Amino acid sequence: MGPGPVNADPRVLRAMSAGLVGQYDPAMTGYMNETMALYRGVFRTDNEATLLVDGTSRAGIEAAIVSLVAPGDRVLVPIFGRFGHLLAEIATRAGADVHTIETEWGTVFAPEQIEEAVARVQPKLLAVVHGDTSTTLAQPLDALGAIAARHGALFYTDVTASLGGNRFEADEWGVDAATAGLQKCLGGPSGSAPITLSDAAVARIAERSSVEAGIRVEDDLVLADPIRSNYFDLGQILEYWGPRRLNHHTEATSMLYAARECARLLVEEGMDAAVERHRIHGGAMVAGVAGLGLSIFGDQRYRMHNVVGVEIPGEVDGERVRSALLHDFAIEIGTSFGPLHGRIWRIGTMGVNARRDAVLATLAALEQVLRAEGAPVVAGGGVGAALDWYDGEGAE
Amino acid sequence: MGPGPVNADPRVLRAMSAGLVGQYDPAMTGYMNETMALYRGVFRTDNEATLLVDGTSRAGIEAAIVSLVAPGDRVLVPIFGRFGHLLAEIATRAGADVHTIETEWGTVFAPEQIEEAVARVQPKLLAVVHGDTSTTLAQPLDALGAIAARHGALFYTDVTASLGGNRFEADEWGVDAATAGLQKCLGGPSGSAPITLSDAAVARIAERSSVEAGIRVEDDLVLADPIRSNYFDLGQILEYWGPRRLNHHTEATSMLYAARECARLLVEEGMDAAVERHRIHGGAMVAGVAGLGLSIFGDQRYRMHNVVGVEIPGEVDGERVRSALLHDFAIEIGTSFGPLHGRIWRIGTMGVNARRDAVLATLAALEQVLRAEGAPVVAGGGVGAALDWYDGEGAE
């Protein structure tokens, strides 16, 4: 019940034990095409360029940034938590001219603040985290695509922490590139990064993508300033996933099976239903921790459905509580980074854990552990408040 | 029965369906430590810095090169097949001053040729593929560590295609960095890249590794010229795998289970026994294709045990043969790249397929398909020659 990675859906685990097939076996290329189609449903997009990067969610972020940004390009990163710093760091290492604006952890930006910065910086890329797990908040994105477009920038967002548990509309919101991971609301293991790219993003990438030496044919251009990474050259990766099937890396077959099964689970359930399920059980967890007498961190208007920040009461040792939950109840909750370290726990309700029994069992265990640690708790207050929520605002 | 990826050992597939545990759960960090120890056995090294890069084998290559090479550093790549070109390409994109020497596909270098080039170029890194699957040959490496050391260079090799099926001795041969993948003789899926680094390599990396913004503490240096990639910054990855457990990517848990099981299989069998098994069954395949009347490609003194290049007889269409083997017998054999495209097939005997029944069934099917395509074949010649081999040089 941490902020992710979380335990995977059993169907996803089972999918990974399927036998492997060859890289260009028609069955394998069929699975690749099917996975592309499924993730169009998950990202809510018609983008042809919807595929997987073979690595963890951070590999997807680096692939997007290093492929979209040439050295010297201006990039604007609004930072409202740890993962905004990560986007800025990756863009800096890619040689970009990185500009940032920051807001206090626990808050998000108004669209006007972002537009003012875009107008001032005139970036080629606006890069924003959707849900920043470090603070539990999600930056509203619906206005940002239009802002970027007005100023000639591409709009990239990482939705690893939010996708599947919170509304996301790649096409409707004018998103040019979005990256994700499996280990949060998608209910799978870390290690595969779904990505979607608009036609404008693909065109930007094509300017700097080049076919590698060793498999290049005569018509393929050799560029003086190619994308700085071979592994993350999305142009080459697109040629591998596209009809040319140009050899690049060897697709991570078992992780593709996992990613495909994660998407099938969500598409079968329906994206709206999945988001609503996360709203219901995330809301029950919030009601429950409040019912125990604990305070919730951050501007609640912008909280992700799938994770809540809980202020650690002054009289308890946060790490002892986490340790007791893990060892006595086999329940993991999260610690925090940076300015929130030692100040809040992060409790997740995502993927297969966005479930009534997982919420109630966590609240019951937390009550026992807090009492043993000498914190004042309302007896039965957590589970009771969650049950009230399920009967009221959280009724299905 | 292609040159890899190949079908995985059932034990590895089963390992991937195990439930996930939290990133910092003591069970998980225990698995990480155990995996490090197992791969020391596989690479034959005492290197503390023996771990996994989360991505395919090419991710391991890029991590090694981008972490060991600063922009402007001279790198020497002796090229004897496609994957030598890949090392050069990755080093070029990393900003290195890349020098290459080339030898015809189907041959390897004499150590003197490499020493002459090292003395002339004075590289900071000598980067050589061990087994280049594109040509089926393995460059002898035993003299190269000493050559690099004599000229003040580090010695890096990619052993993806060879490890587990051919002798490899990281410490004895003076290897500073070696990278691998699971999808060849290790009998697992693509998607995790084992890597080992000598103390000298770790020291080189430490000069340019920096802790990322967002989790940096006061004592951590901020460098003007950090490693160009965050995802592939081996210094950060080592801090995550080391006692500090500094958060970086979220370890790909299921792929770690796979990598751990691959190493357990090899360590249980014994590395020498695994190499001998690949010698036996690879030799049987060679004897068998020769027994069918086909010609073998490349200088056989340097052939990897686990893959053989077979010249496509002039009268048959190589792709039709591959297609018939796949569709009628569910056996995949490989095509080839670059100058060998259309000239040779590549037939593998590796991982769980380095097995008597896999060899004999492939030879029996190949005989039928070649006959149907109108090629002259010696009836029973393939299986017969393989059985003779098993009774003679290939006797266990």
mmCIF file of C-alpha atoms in Angstrom, chain A residues 155-324:
data_model
loop_
_atom_site.group_PDB
_atom_site.id
_atom_site.type_symbol
_atom_site.label_atom_id
_atom_site.label_comp_id
_atom_site.label_asym_id
_atom_site.label_seq_id
_atom_site.Cartn_x
_atom_site.Cartn_y
_atom_site.Cartn_z
ATOM 1 C CA PHE A 155 4.039 19.682 -24.529
ATOM 2 C CA TYR A 156 5.442 16.616 -22.783
ATOM 3 C CA THR A 157 4.126 15.075 -19.572
ATOM 4 C CA ASP A 158 5.093 12.065 -17.487
ATOM 5 C CA VAL A 159 1.981 10.272 -16.239
ATOM 6 C CA THR A 160 3.664 7.310 -14.535
ATOM 7 C CA ALA A 161 2.098 8.011 -11.143
ATOM 8 C CA SER A 162 -1.354 9.007 -12.346
ATOM 9 C CA LEU A 163 -2.304 6.997 -15.447
ATOM 10 C CA GLY A 164 -5.193 4.590 -14.970
ATOM 11 C CA GLY A 165 -6.231 6.101 -11.632
ATOM 12 C CA ASN A 166 -6.904 9.659 -12.704
ATOM 13 C CA ARG A 167 -8.445 11.138 -15.831
ATOM 14 C CA PHE A 168 -5.931 11.605 -18.627
ATOM 15 C CA GLU A 169 -6.755 12.613 -22.202
ATOM 16 C CA ALA A 170 -3.719 12.800 -24.455
ATOM 17 C CA ASP A 171 -5.529 14.039 -27.565
ATOM 18 C CA GLU A 172 -8.190 16.228 -25.930
ATOM 19 C CA TRP A 173 -5.539 18.005 -23.849
ATOM 20 C CA GLY A 174 -3.118 18.549 -26.711
ATOM 21 C CA VAL A 175 -0.344 16.381 -25.321
ATOM 22 C CA ASP A 176 2.579 15.849 -27.727
ATOM 23 C CA ALA A 177 4.361 13.196 -25.669
ATOM 24 C CA ALA A 178 3.370 11.213 -22.603
ATOM 25 C CA THR A 179 5.334 8.532 -20.761
ATOM 26 C CA ALA A 180 4.257 6.045 -18.115
ATOM 27 C CA GLY A 181 5.259 2.942 -16.193
ATOM 28 C CA LEU A 182 3.438 -0.210 -15.146
ATOM 29 C CA GLN A 183 4.146 -0.176 -11.415
ATOM 30 C CA LYS A 184 1.415 2.188 -10.226
ATOM 31 C CA CYS A 185 -2.265 2.129 -11.242
ATOM 32 C CA LEU A 186 -1.538 -0.179 -14.193
ATOM 33 C CA GLY A 187 -0.954 -3.028 -11.767
ATOM 34 C CA GLY A 188 2.244 -4.432 -13.200
ATOM 35 C CA PRO A 189 5.958 -4.631 -12.438
ATOM 36 C CA SER A 190 8.411 -1.840 -13.134
ATOM 37 C CA GLY A 191 10.454 -2.363 -16.287
ATOM 38 C CA SER A 192 8.420 -1.234 -19.281
ATOM 39 C CA ALA A 193 7.566 2.345 -20.201
ATOM 40 C CA PRO A 194 4.520 2.942 -22.415
ATOM 41 C CA ILE A 195 4.851 6.127 -24.468
ATOM 42 C CA THR A 196 2.709 8.010 -26.954
ATOM 43 C CA LEU A 197 3.863 10.687 -29.418
ATOM 44 C CA SER A 198 1.824 13.119 -31.508
ATOM 45 C CA ASP A 199 2.592 13.639 -35.185
ATOM 46 C CA ALA A 200 4.340 16.898 -34.277
ATOM 47 C CA ALA A 201 6.557 15.063 -31.793
ATOM 48 C CA VAL A 202 7.354 12.363 -34.342
ATOM 49 C CA ALA A 203 8.290 15.042 -36.869
ATOM 50 C CA ARG A 204 10.612 16.724 -34.352
ATOM 51 C CA ILE A 205 12.280 13.378 -33.611
ATOM 52 C CA ALA A 206 12.665 12.530 -37.293
ATOM 53 C CA GLU A 207 14.868 15.607 -37.752
ATOM 54 C CA ARG A 208 17.588 14.067 -35.591
ATOM 55 C CA SER A 209 17.033 10.310 -35.728
ATOM 56 C CA SER A 210 19.450 8.248 -37.777
ATOM 57 C CA VAL A 211 19.766 4.593 -38.625
ATOM 58 C CA GLU A 212 22.765 3.060 -36.894
ATOM 59 C CA ALA A 213 25.967 1.964 -38.559
ATOM 60 C CA GLY A 214 25.952 -1.771 -39.206
ATOM 61 C CA ILE A 215 22.402 -1.941 -40.557
ATOM 62 C CA ARG A 216 22.286 1.340 -42.504
ATOM 63 C CA VAL A 217 21.358 1.123 -46.189
ATOM 64 C CA GLU A 218 22.207 3.608 -48.914
ATOM 65 C CA ASP A 219 19.159 5.828 -48.622
ATOM 66 C CA ASP A 220 19.552 6.285 -44.858
ATOM 67 C CA LEU A 221 20.963 9.662 -43.861
ATOM 68 C CA VAL A 222 24.005 10.021 -41.627
ATOM 69 C CA LEU A 223 23.554 13.069 -39.407
ATOM 70 C CA ALA A 224 26.252 15.254 -37.946
ATOM 71 C CA ASP A 225 24.199 15.826 -34.790
ATOM 72 C CA PRO A 226 22.144 12.696 -34.118
ATOM 73 C CA ILE A 227 20.100 12.070 -30.990
ATOM 74 C CA ARG A 228 22.691 11.658 -28.240
ATOM 75 C CA SER A 229 21.537 8.192 -27.259
ATOM 76 C CA ASN A 230 21.212 5.106 -29.415
ATOM 77 C CA TYR A 231 19.092 3.158 -26.929
ATOM 78 C CA PHE A 232 16.688 6.062 -26.445
ATOM 79 C CA ASP A 233 16.567 7.235 -30.079
ATOM 80 C CA LEU A 234 12.790 7.113 -30.450
ATOM 81 C CA GLY A 235 13.144 7.419 -34.217
ATOM 82 C CA GLN A 236 14.993 4.113 -34.326
ATOM 83 C CA ILE A 237 12.578 2.559 -31.845
ATOM 84 C CA LEU A 238 9.662 3.667 -34.033
ATOM 85 C CA GLU A 239 11.310 2.031 -37.061
ATOM 86 C CA TYR A 240 11.471 -1.201 -35.060
ATOM 87 C CA TRP A 241 7.821 -0.989 -33.969
ATOM 88 C CA GLY A 242 6.709 0.241 -37.389
ATOM 89 C CA PRO A 243 6.266 -1.564 -40.712
ATOM 90 C CA ARG A 244 9.986 -1.391 -41.585
ATOM 91 C CA ARG A 245 10.739 -3.554 -38.463
ATOM 92 C CA LEU A 246 14.303 -2.277 -38.507
ATOM 93 C CA ASN A 247 16.383 -4.164 -35.953
ATOM 94 C CA HIS A 248 17.243 -2.098 -32.874
ATOM 95 C CA HIS A 249 17.182 -3.556 -29.359
ATOM 96 C CA THR A 250 15.749 -7.048 -28.794
ATOM 97 C CA GLU A 251 12.260 -6.381 -27.485
ATOM 98 C CA ALA A 252 11.874 -7.464 -23.851
ATOM 99 C CA THR A 253 9.268 -10.106 -24.585
ATOM 100 C CA SER A 254 8.143 -10.953 -21.048
ATOM 101 C CA MET A 255 7.809 -7.290 -20.131
ATOM 102 C CA LEU A 256 5.799 -6.762 -23.313
ATOM 103 C CA TYR A 257 3.492 -9.557 -22.169
ATOM 104 C CA ALA A 258 3.153 -7.750 -18.832
ATOM 105 C CA ALA A 259 2.512 -4.356 -20.401
ATOM 106 C CA ARG A 260 -0.038 -5.853 -22.774
ATOM 107 C CA GLU A 261 -1.889 -7.570 -19.928
ATOM 108 C CA CYS A 262 -1.905 -4.359 -17.836
ATOM 109 C CA ALA A 263 -3.545 -2.524 -20.729
ATOM 110 C CA ARG A 264 -6.008 -5.339 -21.373
ATOM 111 C CA LEU A 265 -7.131 -5.200 -17.732
ATOM 112 C CA LEU A 266 -7.755 -1.460 -17.977
ATOM 113 C CA VAL A 267 -9.389 -1.519 -21.391
ATOM 114 C CA GLU A 268 -11.673 -4.396 -20.344
ATOM 115 C CA GLU A 269 -12.676 -2.502 -17.207
ATOM 116 C CA GLY A 270 -13.000 0.772 -19.130
ATOM 117 C CA MET A 271 -10.774 3.753 -18.395
ATOM 118 C CA ASP A 272 -13.604 5.759 -16.811
ATOM 119 C CA ALA A 273 -14.504 2.836 -14.556
ATOM 120 C CA ALA A 274 -10.876 2.368 -13.530
ATOM 121 C CA VAL A 275 -10.550 6.052 -12.636
ATOM 122 C CA GLU A 276 -13.794 5.900 -10.672
ATOM 123 C CA ARG A 277 -12.568 2.796 -8.799
ATOM 124 C CA HIS A 278 -9.436 4.673 -7.788
ATOM 125 C CA ARG A 279 -11.558 7.675 -6.715
ATOM 126 C CA ILE A 280 -13.734 5.450 -4.553
ATOM 127 C CA HIS A 281 -11.001 3.523 -2.755
ATOM 128 C CA GLY A 282 -8.563 6.417 -2.551
ATOM 129 C CA GLY A 283 -11.342 8.496 -1.036
ATOM 130 C CA ALA A 284 -12.064 5.751 1.493
ATOM 131 C CA MET A 285 -8.418 5.748 2.541
ATOM 132 C CA VAL A 286 -8.442 9.532 2.999
ATOM 133 C CA ALA A 287 -11.668 9.369 5.022
ATOM 134 C CA GLY A 288 -10.191 6.575 7.115
ATOM 135 C CA VAL A 289 -6.888 8.221 8.020
ATOM 136 C CA ALA A 290 -8.785 11.413 8.847
ATOM 137 C CA GLY A 291 -11.163 9.319 10.949
ATOM 138 C CA LEU A 292 -8.184 8.033 12.933
ATOM 139 C CA GLY A 293 -7.426 11.647 13.794
ATOM 140 C CA LEU A 294 -4.509 12.103 11.385
ATOM 141 C CA SER A 295 -3.937 15.142 9.170
ATOM 142 C CA ILE A 296 -3.746 14.972 5.379
ATOM 143 C CA PHE A 297 -0.916 16.704 3.495
ATOM 144 C CA GLY A 298 -1.268 19.013 0.506
ATOM 145 C CA ASP A 299 -3.954 20.908 -1.361
ATOM 146 C CA GLN A 300 -6.700 18.290 -1.489
ATOM 147 C CA ARG A 301 -8.356 19.785 -4.564
ATOM 148 C CA TYR A 302 -5.457 18.416 -6.573
ATOM 149 C CA ARG A 303 -4.724 15.121 -4.816
ATOM 150 C CA MET A 304 -4.272 12.066 -7.033
ATOM 151 C CA HIS A 305 -6.939 9.444 -6.371
ATOM 152 C CA ASN A 306 -4.325 6.779 -5.791
ATOM 153 C CA VAL A 307 -2.079 8.145 -3.050
ATOM 154 C CA VAL A 308 -2.517 10.213 0.092
ATOM 155 C CA GLY A 309 0.084 12.039 2.181
ATOM 156 C CA VAL A 310 -0.468 11.574 5.902
ATOM 157 C CA GLU A 311 1.267 13.823 8.400
ATOM 158 C CA ILE A 312 3.269 11.807 10.930
ATOM 159 C CA PRO A 313 2.030 12.715 14.436
ATOM 160 C CA GLY A 314 4.736 14.454 16.477
ATOM 161 C CA GLU A 315 4.803 11.774 19.151
ATOM 162 C CA VAL A 316 5.575 8.806 16.898
ATOM 163 C CA ASP A 317 8.622 7.627 14.989
ATOM 164 C CA GLY A 318 7.458 7.293 11.387
ATOM 165 C CA GLU A 319 9.964 4.590 10.503
ATOM 166 C CA ARG A 320 8.966 2.436 13.495
ATOM 167 C CA VAL A 321 5.352 2.596 12.361
ATOM 168 C CA ARG A 322 6.296 1.616 8.809
ATOM 169 C CA SER A 323 8.441 -1.210 10.111
ATOM 170 C CA ALA A 324 5.712 -2.577 12.387
#
